[in-house]
Every structure is written in C-alpha cells, then in structure tokens.
Amino acid sequence: MGNLKFHIDDTCVKCGACAVDCPVQCITKGETQFNIGKGCIGCGDCYSICPVGAVKMSKREDHKT
C-alpha cells in the first residue's frame, strides 16, 4: 500500500483508535481531530480501524522534477 496516502477529515470523533493502531506512531491528536504525520508508511491500518470512516485514502503522487 505504499502508493497510497491517508488523511483524517473533520468527521473524526477523536476516539484515538487510529493512533493506538498505527505501527509507526505518526498519528497525533490535534485540536479538533487526529492528524496523520509525514512518517506515514501507507499501511492502511488507520483506514481499517476507524469506526466512523474519517480516515480517507488517495493515490500518492510523486512530484519528481
């Protein structure tokens, strides 16, 4: 899943399940929702565990010049 990127939208209920399940601990609690940091390896664990579907995935686009 390394070619996918993940982000958490504003439907996050701040339960923390994603942060607990993250194998690289790159998910942190923000003011209004949890946030996925740059250390994300694209494993999708957070996407799978989120009880409200707040974790979204999209295709990673490499910007090489």
Tab-separated table of C-alpha atoms in Angstrom:
chain	number	residue	atom	x	y	z
A	1	MET	CA	0.000	0.000	0.000
A	2	GLY	CA	2.972	2.325	-0.227
A	3	ASN	CA	1.450	4.162	-3.189
A	4	LEU	CA	-1.497	5.353	-1.092
A	5	LYS	CA	-1.670	8.305	1.256
A	6	PHE	CA	-4.088	8.785	4.107
A	7	HIS	CA	-5.624	11.781	5.856
A	8	ILE	CA	-8.272	12.267	8.524
A	9	ASP	CA	-11.229	14.504	7.759
A	10	ASP	CA	-13.481	16.548	10.033
A	11	THR	CA	-15.813	13.616	10.767
A	12	CYS	CA	-13.181	12.383	13.244
A	13	VAL	CA	-14.711	11.807	16.680
A	14	LYS	CA	-11.287	11.763	18.402
A	15	CYS	CA	-11.647	8.210	19.717
A	16	GLY	CA	-7.920	7.555	19.193
A	17	ALA	CA	-8.284	4.076	17.686
A	18	CYS	CA	-6.140	5.068	14.705
A	19	ALA	CA	-3.331	6.427	16.866
A	20	VAL	CA	-3.247	3.325	19.034
A	21	ASP	CA	-3.185	1.034	15.981
A	22	CYS	CA	-0.545	2.955	13.973
A	23	PRO	CA	2.622	0.792	13.738
A	24	VAL	CA	4.886	3.844	13.301
A	25	GLN	CA	3.043	6.124	15.747
A	26	CYS	CA	2.729	9.025	13.330
A	27	ILE	CA	-0.888	9.883	14.234
A	28	THR	CA	-1.297	12.642	16.780
A	29	LYS	CA	-4.232	14.299	18.486
A	30	GLY	CA	-4.981	17.754	17.145
A	31	GLU	CA	-7.313	20.415	18.443
A	32	THR	CA	-10.378	19.204	16.543
A	33	GLN	CA	-9.287	15.823	15.155
A	34	PHE	CA	-6.397	13.393	14.899
A	35	ASN	CA	-3.760	14.062	12.238
A	36	ILE	CA	-1.515	11.773	10.212
A	37	GLY	CA	2.093	12.963	10.107
A	38	LYS	CA	4.833	12.708	7.491
A	39	GLY	CA	6.088	9.428	8.932
A	40	CYS	CA	3.094	7.565	7.499
A	41	ILE	CA	4.146	4.374	5.686
A	42	GLY	CA	0.782	3.942	3.940
A	43	CYS	CA	-0.085	0.631	5.590
A	44	GLY	CA	-3.801	1.429	5.894
A	45	ASP	CA	-4.239	0.224	9.475
A	46	CYS	CA	-5.849	3.542	10.449
A	47	TYR	CA	-8.238	3.324	7.486
A	48	SER	CA	-9.301	-0.167	8.501
A	49	ILE	CA	-9.854	0.559	12.187
A	50	CYS	CA	-11.634	3.935	12.116
A	51	PRO	CA	-15.189	3.331	13.410
A	52	VAL	CA	-16.669	6.381	11.660
A	53	GLY	CA	-14.790	6.295	8.340
A	54	ALA	CA	-12.947	9.559	8.974
A	55	VAL	CA	-9.693	8.234	7.505
A	56	LYS	CA	-9.626	8.801	3.765
A	57	MET	CA	-7.183	7.428	1.239
A	58	SER	CA	-5.973	8.762	-2.063
A	59	LYS	CA	-3.309	7.857	-4.573
A	60	ARG	CA	0.126	9.207	-3.723
A	61	GLU	CA	1.509	11.381	-6.477
A	62	ASP	CA	5.264	11.691	-6.711
A	63	HIS	CA	6.379	15.151	-7.772
A	64	LYS	CA	9.754	14.460	-9.360
A	65	THR	CA	11.424	17.139	-11.437
